[in-house]
C-alpha positions as a Python dict, from the first residue, in 0.01 Angstrom:
ca = {
    (1, 'M'): (0, 0, 0),
    (2, 'T'): (103, 315, -82),
    (3, 'I'): (153, 555, 272),
    (4, 'N'): (30, 917, 208),
    (5, 'P'): (331, 1094, 383),
    (6, 'F'): (110, 1396, 439),
    (7, 'S'): (-157, 1180, 641),
    (8, 'S'): (-253, 1269, 1007),
    (9, 'L'): (-136, 1091, 1317),
    (10, 'V'): (-529, 980, 1330),
    (11, 'D'): (-531, 816, 982),
    (12, 'L'): (-169, 646, 1024),
    (13, 'S'): (-277, 512, 1347),
    (14, 'A'): (-564, 368, 1236),
    (15, 'G'): (-330, 199, 910),
    (16, 'L'): (-111, 34, 1195),
    (17, 'A'): (-368, -101, 1355),
    (18, 'G'): (-549, -247, 1061),
    (19, 'G'): (-256, -392, 930),
    (20, 'Q'): (-243, -223, 642),
    (21, 'Y'): (153, -162, 697),
    (22, 'S'): (406, -206, 983),
    (23, 'A'): (583, 50, 1180),
    (24, 'V'): (895, -42, 991),
    (25, 'E'): (741, 59, 649),
    (26, 'L'): (597, 381, 802),
    (27, 'S'): (947, 511, 963),
    (28, 'G'): (1105, 382, 629),
    (29, 'L'): (888, 604, 410),
    (30, 'Y'): (992, 894, 614),
    (31, 'L'): (1330, 812, 621),
    (32, 'D'): (1369, 800, 273),
    (33, 'R'): (1191, 1132, 203),
    (34, 'I'): (1431, 1282, 465),
    (35, 'R'): (1721, 1135, 274),
    (36, 'R'): (1591, 1299, -51),
    (37, 'A'): (1494, 1635, 85),
    (38, 'N'): (1663, 1710, 379),
    (39, 'T'): (1979, 1853, 201),
    (40, 'H'): (1751, 2110, 39),
    (41, 'L'): (1513, 2170, 313),
    (42, 'H'): (1765, 2190, 582),
    (43, 'A'): (1496, 2101, 829),
    (44, 'Y'): (1663, 1808, 1034),
    (45, 'I'): (1969, 1843, 1240),
    (46, 'G'): (2020, 1507, 1316),
    (47, 'V'): (1871, 1159, 1196),
    (48, 'C'): (2002, 820, 1355),
    (49, 'E'): (1850, 590, 1108),
    (50, 'A'): (1963, 277, 1275),
    (51, 'A'): (1783, 393, 1594),
    (52, 'V'): (1489, 479, 1410),
    (53, 'M'): (1444, 161, 1274),
    (54, 'Q'): (1515, -11, 1617),
    (55, 'Q'): (1228, 192, 1763),
    (56, 'A'): (1007, 79, 1490),
    (57, 'Q'): (1079, -280, 1514),
    (58, 'A'): (1014, -291, 1868),
    (59, 'S'): (661, -122, 1794),
    (60, 'D'): (588, -403, 1586),
    (61, 'L'): (711, -654, 1816),
    (62, 'R'): (460, -523, 2092),
    (63, 'R'): (164, -492, 1844),
    (64, 'A'): (217, -850, 1730),
    (65, 'S'): (205, -961, 2078),
    (66, 'G'): (-114, -796, 2162),
    (67, 'H'): (29, -526, 2370),
    (68, 'A'): (55, -208, 2159),
    (69, 'L'): (89, 110, 2399),
    (70, 'G'): (-198, 285, 2240),
    (71, 'L'): (-293, 498, 1945),
    (72, 'L'): (54, 663, 1886),
    (73, 'D'): (234, 306, 1936),
    (74, 'G'): (485, 302, 1598),
    (75, 'L'): (408, 670, 1487),
    (76, 'P'): (706, 859, 1392),
    (77, 'I'): (767, 1220, 1536),
    (78, 'A'): (1052, 1473, 1495),
    (79, 'I'): (1163, 1696, 1832),
    (80, 'K'): (1299, 2050, 1833),
    (81, 'D'): (1676, 2062, 1954),
    (82, 'V'): (1607, 2212, 2286),
    (83, 'C'): (1437, 1896, 2401),
    (84, 'G'): (1720, 1708, 2588),
    (85, 'I'): (1786, 1321, 2556),
    (86, 'E'): (2079, 1205, 2782),
    (87, 'G'): (2397, 1167, 2604),
    (88, 'Q'): (2282, 1296, 2292),
    (89, 'L'): (2397, 1631, 2095),
    (90, 'S'): (2196, 1880, 2183),
    (91, 'S'): (2319, 2230, 2017),
    (92, 'C'): (1978, 2423, 2063),
    (93, 'G'): (2066, 2587, 1722),
    (94, 'S'): (2399, 2754, 1837),
    (95, 'A'): (2710, 2644, 1659),
    (96, 'A'): (2887, 2753, 2032),
    (97, 'W'): (2726, 2496, 2150),
    (98, 'A'): (2769, 2222, 1889),
    (99, 'S'): (2936, 1953, 2092),
    (100, 'R'): (2716, 1990, 2389),
    (101, 'R'): (2526, 1695, 2511),
    (102, 'S'): (2220, 1660, 2701),
    (103, 'T'): (2275, 1533, 3053),
    (104, 'V'): (1898, 1444, 3138),
    (105, 'T'): (1654, 1325, 2896),
    (106, 'S'): (1360, 1557, 2921),
    (107, 'T'): (994, 1455, 3025),
    (108, 'V'): (856, 1517, 2712),
    (109, 'V'): (1076, 1277, 2501),
    (110, 'N'): (982, 1010, 2787),
    (111, 'R'): (626, 1071, 2751),
    (112, 'L'): (661, 995, 2370),
    (113, 'R'): (906, 681, 2431),
    (114, 'A'): (634, 581, 2681),
    (115, 'A'): (372, 634, 2430),
    (116, 'G'): (568, 401, 2172),
    (117, 'M'): (619, 688, 1940),
    (118, 'V'): (938, 695, 1692),
    (119, 'I'): (1159, 970, 1733),
    (120, 'L'): (1288, 1020, 1395),
    (121, 'G'): (1503, 1313, 1493),
    (122, 'K'): (1635, 1653, 1613),
    (123, 'T'): (1504, 1956, 1388),
    (124, 'H'): (1715, 2296, 1326),
    (125, 'M'): (1610, 2586, 1518),
    (126, 'V'): (1703, 2964, 1586),
    (127, 'E'): (2002, 3014, 1799),
    (128, 'F'): (1872, 2948, 2184),
    (129, 'A'): (1546, 2947, 2045),
    (130, 'F'): (1560, 3352, 2028),
    (131, 'G'): (1394, 3463, 1721),
    (132, 'G'): (1068, 3473, 1516),
    (133, 'W'): (1214, 3493, 1142),
    (134, 'G'): (1350, 3141, 1158),
    (135, 'T'): (1715, 3252, 1060),
    (136, 'N'): (2023, 3087, 1138),
    (137, 'P'): (2350, 3213, 991),
    (138, 'L'): (2560, 2984, 1146),
    (139, 'Q'): (2386, 2654, 1107),
    (140, 'G'): (2186, 2716, 820),
    (141, 'T'): (1819, 2841, 784),
    (142, 'P'): (1543, 2586, 687),
    (143, 'H'): (1362, 2650, 326),
    (144, 'N'): (1025, 2725, 345),
    (145, 'P'): (880, 2456, 142),
    (146, 'W'): (623, 2660, -21),
    (147, 'D'): (868, 2789, -251),
    (148, 'L'): (1157, 2575, -396),
    (149, 'E'): (1308, 2831, -591),
    (150, 'Q'): (1361, 3115, -366),
    (151, 'H'): (1470, 3083, 1),
    (152, 'R'): (1169, 3207, 218),
    (153, 'I'): (1181, 3244, 571),
    (154, 'P'): (1044, 2907, 773),
    (155, 'G'): (954, 3130, 1085),
    (156, 'G'): (1105, 3040, 1443),
    (157, 'S'): (1211, 2978, 1654),
    (158, 'S'): (1109, 2621, 1583),
    (159, 'S'): (1202, 2633, 1231),
    (160, 'G'): (1290, 2265, 1161),
    (161, 'S'): (998, 2142, 1321),
    (162, 'G'): (747, 2341, 1113),
    (163, 'V'): (910, 2253, 792),
    (164, 'V'): (943, 1865, 832),
    (165, 'V'): (556, 1845, 897),
    (166, 'A'): (474, 2086, 645),
    (167, 'S'): (731, 1886, 391),
    (168, 'G'): (579, 1554, 495),
    (169, 'L'): (923, 1447, 648),
    (170, 'A'): (719, 1367, 977),
    (171, 'P'): (392, 1342, 1065),
    (172, 'A'): (408, 1559, 1384),
    (173, 'A'): (661, 1762, 1557),
    (174, 'I'): (734, 1902, 1873),
    (175, 'G'): (782, 2305, 1925),
    (176, 'S'): (879, 2528, 2192),
    (177, 'D'): (692, 2888, 2229),
    (178, 'T'): (802, 3169, 2428),
    (179, 'G'): (693, 3442, 2199),
    (180, 'G'): (532, 3276, 1912),
    (181, 'S'): (768, 3002, 1824),
    (182, 'V'): (536, 2747, 1792),
    (183, 'R'): (255, 2964, 1582),
    (184, 'I'): (484, 3148, 1361),
    (185, 'P'): (643, 2895, 1157),
    (186, 'A'): (305, 2681, 1154),
    (187, 'S'): (123, 2992, 1013),
    (188, 'L'): (409, 3025, 741),
    (189, 'V'): (415, 2635, 618),
    (190, 'G'): (62, 2601, 658),
    (191, 'I'): (11, 2357, 915),
    (192, 'T'): (-164, 2363, 1262),
    (193, 'G'): (40, 2451, 1602),
    (194, 'L'): (-94, 2453, 1950),
    (195, 'K'): (109, 2667, 2213),
    (196, 'T'): (-18, 2546, 2553),
    (197, 'T'): (-62, 2720, 2899),
    (198, 'Q'): (251, 2723, 3062),
    (199, 'G'): (235, 2443, 3339),
    (200, 'L'): (47, 2211, 3117),
    (201, 'I'): (357, 2030, 2954),
    (202, 'S'): (665, 1992, 3160),
    (203, 'L'): (1001, 2187, 3110),
    (204, 'Y'): (1185, 1946, 3281),
    (205, 'G'): (1521, 1891, 3032),
    (206, 'I'): (1424, 2157, 2774),
    (207, 'A'): (1670, 2408, 2702),
    (208, 'P'): (1545, 2718, 2878),
    (209, 'L'): (1482, 3069, 2720),
    (210, 'S'): (1261, 3240, 2954),
    (211, 'A'): (1155, 3034, 3259),
    (212, 'T'): (845, 3288, 3273),
    (213, 'L'): (711, 3249, 2943),
    (214, 'D'): (852, 2911, 2773),
    (215, 'T'): (603, 2636, 2671),
    (216, 'I'): (612, 2330, 2449),
    (217, 'G'): (354, 2276, 2219),
    (218, 'P'): (285, 1996, 1937),
    (219, 'M'): (309, 2127, 1534),
    (220, 'T'): (85, 1900, 1335),
    (221, 'R'): (-146, 1863, 1021),
    (222, 'T'): (-465, 1850, 1199),
    (223, 'V'): (-617, 1995, 1543),
    (224, 'A'): (-692, 1597, 1634),
    (225, 'D'): (-341, 1521, 1603),
    (226, 'A'): (-252, 1808, 1836),
    (227, 'A'): (-495, 1723, 2086),
    (228, 'I'): (-387, 1371, 2111),
    (229, 'L'): (-20, 1452, 2144),
    (230, 'T'): (-106, 1712, 2392),
    (231, 'Q'): (-340, 1454, 2589),
    (232, 'V'): (13, 1242, 2608),
    (233, 'L'): (279, 1535, 2706),
    (234, 'A'): (42, 1698, 2985),
    (235, 'G'): (47, 1646, 3344),
    (236, 'E'): (211, 1660, 3618),
    (237, 'D'): (536, 1614, 3654),
    (238, 'V'): (766, 1583, 4002),
    (239, 'H'): (1086, 1732, 3808),
    (240, 'D'): (867, 2056, 3727),
    (241, 'Q'): (666, 2241, 4022),
    (242, 'I'): (477, 2458, 3773),
    (243, 'T'): (278, 2129, 3632),
    (244, 'C'): (133, 2072, 3968),
    (245, 'R'): (-132, 2363, 3926),
    (246, 'A'): (-221, 2233, 3595),
    (247, 'P'): (-579, 2095, 3595),
    (248, 'L'): (-636, 1739, 3399),
    (249, 'A'): (-863, 1779, 3113),
    (250, 'D'): (-957, 1507, 2837),
    (251, 'Y'): (-868, 1660, 2513),
    (252, 'R'): (-962, 1396, 2279),
    (253, 'A'): (-1307, 1414, 2435),
    (254, 'A'): (-1345, 1748, 2244),
    (255, 'L'): (-1287, 1593, 1937),
    (256, 'A'): (-1630, 1344, 1985),
    (257, 'R'): (-1820, 1677, 2010),
    (258, 'T'): (-2035, 1822, 1711),
    (259, 'S'): (-1884, 2070, 1477),
    (260, 'D'): (-2181, 2302, 1564),
    (261, 'L'): (-2051, 2588, 1762),
    (262, 'S'): (-2375, 2715, 1854),
    (263, 'G'): (-2361, 2884, 2208),
    (264, 'M'): (-2001, 2971, 2174),
    (265, 'R'): (-1889, 3330, 2209),
    (266, 'V'): (-1563, 3426, 1972),
    (267, 'V'): (-1431, 3785, 1998),
    (268, 'V'): (-1288, 3948, 1675),
    (269, 'L'): (-1059, 4270, 1683),
    (270, 'A'): (-1217, 4586, 1521),
    (271, 'Q'): (-969, 4671, 1212),
    (272, 'D'): (-884, 4982, 1395),
    (273, 'Q'): (-732, 4804, 1712),
    (274, 'F'): (-470, 4589, 1459),
    (275, 'P'): (-147, 4678, 1609),
    (276, 'I'): (-15, 4657, 1250),
    (277, 'P'): (-116, 4673, 886),
    (278, 'L'): (-209, 4343, 748),
    (279, 'A'): (-115, 4247, 394),
    (280, 'P'): (-434, 4221, 185),
    (281, 'D'): (-444, 3852, 155),
    (282, 'V'): (-413, 3818, 530),
    (283, 'L'): (-694, 4028, 604),
    (284, 'A'): (-902, 3862, 329),
    (285, 'A'): (-818, 3519, 496),
    (286, 'F'): (-884, 3656, 842),
    (287, 'R'): (-1257, 3785, 748),
    (288, 'R'): (-1316, 3449, 570),
    (289, 'A'): (-1230, 3282, 894),
    (290, 'V'): (-1475, 3479, 1076),
    (291, 'D'): (-1754, 3389, 838),
    (292, 'V'): (-1657, 3022, 870),
    (293, 'L'): (-1727, 3055, 1278),
    (294, 'R'): (-2002, 3257, 1238),
    (295, 'G'): (-2137, 2978, 987),
    (296, 'L'): (-2070, 2685, 1254),
    (297, 'G'): (-2281, 2867, 1490),
    (298, 'A'): (-2082, 3084, 1704),
    (299, 'T'): (-2159, 3404, 1817),
    (300, 'I'): (-1907, 3663, 1662),
    (301, 'L'): (-1861, 3989, 1911),
    (302, 'E'): (-1680, 4298, 1840),
    (303, 'R'): (-1517, 4421, 2146),
    (304, 'R'): (-1262, 4660, 2258),
    (305, 'F'): (-925, 4479, 2319),
    (306, 'P'): (-797, 4592, 2674),
    (307, 'F'): (-425, 4561, 2599),
    (308, 'D'): (-193, 4722, 2369),
    (309, 'F'): (-53, 4466, 2149),
    (310, 'A'): (260, 4654, 2078),
    (311, 'D'): (320, 4725, 2462),
    (312, 'L'): (267, 4361, 2542),
    (313, 'M'): (521, 4254, 2262),
    (314, 'R'): (761, 4526, 2413),
    (315, 'R'): (680, 4388, 2771),
    (316, 'N'): (716, 4006, 2654),
    (317, 'G'): (1057, 4101, 2465),
    (318, 'Q'): (1219, 4276, 2807),
    (319, 'I'): (1132, 3963, 3004),
    (320, 'I'): (1282, 3733, 2757),
    (321, 'S'): (1606, 3948, 2697),
    (322, 'A'): (1628, 3972, 3116),
    (323, 'E'): (1642, 3609, 3147),
    (324, 'A'): (1808, 3512, 2828),
    (325, 'W'): (2085, 3728, 2941),
    (326, 'S'): (2108, 3558, 3284),
    (327, 'L'): (2147, 3225, 3102),
    (328, 'L'): (2370, 3323, 2811),
    (329, 'D'): (2561, 3649, 2919),
    (330, 'H'): (2904, 3460, 2922),
    (331, 'I'): (2850, 3343, 2550),
    (332, 'A'): (2677, 3676, 2447),
    (333, 'Q'): (3012, 3886, 2573),
    (334, 'D'): (3247, 3634, 2458),
    (335, 'E'): (3351, 3800, 2108),
    (336, 'T'): (3510, 3455, 1988),
    (337, 'A'): (3206, 3247, 2040),
    (338, 'A'): (3012, 3145, 1733),
    (339, 'V'): (2709, 3316, 1798),
    (340, 'G'): (2495, 3493, 1538),
    (341, 'A'): (2489, 3879, 1525),
    (342, 'A'): (2127, 3927, 1592),
    (343, 'V'): (2085, 3664, 1869),
    (344, 'R'): (2409, 3820, 2039),
    (345, 'A'): (2249, 4152, 2038),
    (346, 'R'): (1920, 4040, 2174),
    (347, 'V'): (2093, 3862, 2499),
    (348, 'L'): (2283, 4151, 2518),
    (349, 'A'): (1980, 4382, 2526),
    (350, 'G'): (1886, 4175, 2873),
    (351, 'A'): (2195, 4345, 3030),
    (352, 'A'): (2024, 4727, 3022),
    (353, 'V'): (1733, 4555, 3223),
    (354, 'S'): (1761, 4669, 3590),
    (355, 'A'): (1653, 4448, 3891),
    (356, 'K'): (1407, 4739, 3964),
    (357, 'D'): (1277, 4698, 3581),
    (358, 'Y'): (1263, 4339, 3582),
    (359, 'I'): (1065, 4281, 3915),
    (360, 'Q'): (805, 4538, 3768),
    (361, 'A'): (783, 4364, 3451),
    (362, 'L'): (693, 4069, 3638),
    (363, 'V'): (434, 4226, 3861),
    (364, 'H'): (260, 4375, 3539),
    (365, 'H'): (300, 4047, 3372),
    (366, 'R'): (101, 3876, 3675),
    (367, 'Q'): (-157, 4140, 3678),
    (368, 'S'): (-209, 4132, 3321),
    (369, 'C'): (-252, 3771, 3346),
    (370, 'E'): (-569, 3832, 3563),
    (371, 'A'): (-713, 4101, 3382),
    (372, 'W'): (-694, 3884, 3095),
    (373, 'Q'): (-885, 3607, 3249),
    (374, 'D'): (-1148, 3857, 3388),
    (375, 'W'): (-1227, 4017, 3039),
    (376, 'M'): (-1236, 3664, 2915),
    (377, 'T'): (-1516, 3554, 3173),
    (378, 'D'): (-1814, 3563, 2928),
    (379, 'V'): (-1616, 3465, 2626),
    (380, 'D'): (-1464, 3146, 2464),
    (381, 'G'): (-1201, 3303, 2264),
    (382, 'L'): (-1041, 3571, 2063),
    (383, 'L'): (-945, 3565, 1689),
    (384, 'T'): (-663, 3700, 1563),
    (385, 'P'): (-438, 3695, 1239),
    (386, 'T'): (-127, 3501, 1361),
    (387, 'L'): (95, 3679, 1137),
    (388, 'P'): (36, 4043, 944),
    (389, 'I'): (241, 3914, 640),
    (390, 'A'): (293, 3565, 477),
    (391, 'A'): (646, 3425, 433),
    (392, 'C'): (877, 3675, 289),
    (393, 'R'): (1219, 3578, 86),
    (394, 'L'): (1520, 3527, 359),
    (395, 'D'): (1738, 3863, 218),
    (396, 'E'): (1425, 4079, 287),
    (397, 'V'): (1451, 3980, 676),
    (398, 'D'): (1544, 4269, 918),
    (399, 'E'): (1642, 4120, 1225),
    (400, 'A'): (1591, 4433, 1407),
    (401, 'A'): (1230, 4438, 1339),
    (402, 'T'): (978, 4189, 1471),
    (403, 'P'): (624, 4200, 1301),
    (404, 'L'): (587, 3834, 1312),
    (405, 'S'): (538, 3857, 1691),
    (406, 'T'): (289, 4121, 1673),
    (407, 'F'): (-25, 3928, 1750),
    (408, 'T'): (174, 3600, 1916),
    (409, 'R'): (387, 3756, 2225),
    (410, 'A'): (97, 3890, 2407),
    (411, 'V'): (-33, 3513, 2427),
    (412, 'N'): (278, 3435, 2655),
    (413, 'Y'): (286, 3751, 2836),
    (414, 'L'): (-88, 3687, 2924),
    (415, 'G'): (-53, 3343, 3053),
    (416, 'A'): (-299, 3242, 2792),
    (417, 'C'): (-294, 2929, 2513),
    (418, 'A'): (-342, 2965, 2161),
    (419, 'L'): (-427, 2776, 1850),
    (420, 'T'): (-303, 2876, 1479),
    (421, 'L'): (-479, 2700, 1184),
    (422, 'P'): (-418, 2691, 829),
    (423, 'A'): (-678, 2964, 676),
    (424, 'G'): (-574, 3054, 321),
    (425, 'M'): (-309, 3162, 80),
    (426, 'S'): (-156, 3456, -72),
    (427, 'R'): (-155, 3545, -396),
    (428, 'D'): (198, 3425, -413),
    (429, 'S'): (102, 3070, -312),
    (430, 'L'): (216, 3108, 41),
    (431, 'P'): (-7, 2995, 373),
    (432, 'I'): (-187, 3236, 578),
    (433, 'G'): (-292, 3122, 953),
    (434, 'V'): (-551, 3265, 1195),
    (435, 'Q'): (-483, 3264, 1553),
    (436, 'C'): (-754, 3157, 1805),
    (437, 'I'): (-675, 3260, 2192),
    (438, 'A'): (-839, 3131, 2510),
    (439, 'K'): (-824, 3137, 2864),
    (440, 'R'): (-550, 2965, 3046),
    (441, 'F'): (-579, 2582, 3046),
    (442, 'D'): (-863, 2613, 2821),
    (443, 'E'): (-711, 2409, 2554),
    (444, 'S'): (-1010, 2194, 2511),
    (445, 'T'): (-1210, 2490, 2401),
    (446, 'L'): (-939, 2578, 2109),
    (447, 'I'): (-943, 2227, 2026),
    (448, 'R'): (-1332, 2214, 1994),
    (449, 'I'): (-1360, 2543, 1777),
    (450, 'G'): (-1043, 2450, 1579),
    (451, 'C'): (-1192, 2082, 1495),
    (452, 'A'): (-1500, 2245, 1379),
    (453, 'F'): (-1286, 2476, 1180),
    (454, 'Q'): (-1112, 2224, 964),
    (455, 'Q'): (-1429, 2000, 921),
    (456, 'A'): (-1558, 2322, 754),
    (457, 'T'): (-1253, 2396, 552),
    (458, 'D'): (-941, 2225, 360),
    (459, 'W'): (-674, 2490, 414),
    (460, 'H'): (-483, 2228, 632),
    (461, 'L'): (-541, 1955, 342),
    (462, 'L'): (-301, 2167, 107),
    (463, 'T'): (56, 2047, 55),
    (464, 'P'): (347, 2162, -122),
    (465, 'D'): (495, 2046, -441),
    (466, 'L'): (805, 1850, -353),
    (467, 'S'): (817, 1640, -673),
    (468, 'S'): (1162, 1796, -791),
    (469, 'L'): (1316, 1675, -435),
    (470, 'M'): (1165, 1320, -468),
    (471, 'A'): (1263, 1259, -815),
}
C-alpha cells in the first residue's frame, strides 16, 4: 500500500492498527524523504537512521504481541533541538554549542517514548530559540517548502519543526514558544500549531530561554493531531514545579463534539485596533475565517481589546532579553564565540534591564494575566491574524524589526493559550494563518473551535509541490 506522507497522525494510526503497513515501513518512508529533501530544505540537524529503525521494530513487536502502547505507538515525530536526550548532542541552534551534550532526557521526550512514538531526529532552529524570522546565519536557515526557487523564511524559532511537517518529512513535530515560536513558523508553512499554557507541559530537560514565558507545543497537520499529542505530553511532573497547578483535561473529548459552535462567543478586533497594517491577502483571509466561524454557529462579537499589542510585545521582549542575559551573558560577551550578530544583540540588550525594571515587568506581567482572565470571563476566544504578512524572502529580513511577533508575543505575556490554523493562501501561493486565543488552561476550547474550523475548510490539506526534490 502507498502511504501518503502528508497524512495526519490519526489516519496513520488507523493504518498501523489495521495492518495496512508496519511501523518499519512507515518510518522507512519518512527516512527516504529526509534523504531526498533535507539537503535542500535544511530542516533536520540530526537523524540516526539505525536508531529510528530500532524504535520502529520495537513498536512492531509490541503490536504483534498484542501490547501496543496506544494510538501513537509506531508513529514518527521530530523534535526541536531544545529537547534534551541524555548523552546526545543538543546545540540549541548555536554553533557555539555544537559539541554540547544533554545531561538529562526531557520529560517531553520521555512521554513521547512512553507512548511508543518513533523519534526521527532533531530539527534546526534559531540560535538559543531567540528569534521569529527563523534565520540562523551560522548553522543555516531552513527553506520554506512553499517556494523552492527563492529562499523564503520558515519562521522561528521552531523553524525546522515547521518545515519537516509541512514538507512531509515527519507527520508531527515538537516546538517551543516564548513569543510565538510555534505559531509563527506554523503559520508561514501552512500547518497547525498549538501554544499551550505554561505549566501544562513540563519544561524539564528543555533548554531555557525565558523561565517566565517558555512553553512547549505540538506542530501538526490537524487540530486533532495536536489534541492527541497534548494529551500525551500534558500533566504533572515532579521535575517541574509549575506543572502542579495545571488542571487535568480530556483534550480528545473535544474532538468528539459536533462542528456546531452554537453558544460559543468569539471576539474579533475592530480593524482600527490592529497594531500593524495587514497585507491585503492576510486581511481577506482573516475576514473569511470570521465568516466561517459565524457560519458554524459561533456568536461573533466586536469588542475593544483592553491591551496595546505593541506594548505587550515590547514588555514580553524585555522579560525575554533580561532572562536570556542571565543565562547567556558569558557567550554574548565573548566576541570569539560563534554567535550570530542579531541574536548576540538581543541577548546583550538584556544587560540594560535593571533589577528594578525586571521586577516591575514581572509585576505588570502577573497583573496583565489576571486582567486577561477577567476580560475573557464571558467569551470563549479572541480571533486575530497570526501574522501580518506571508513569508518574505530571506534577503528581505530586517533582524532589528519584529513584525512577526505583533500578534503572538501578547499571548505569552498574558499567560494564555493559542492555536494557529491555516486559513488561506497569498497571491504568491504562500500560506496564511489565523490565531485563536483562549483563557489559560482552556486548550479544550481551542481544540473544539479549531476542529470545527478544519471540518469546514480545507486549507490544512494543501501541501507544497516537492516533486523536484523527490525525483
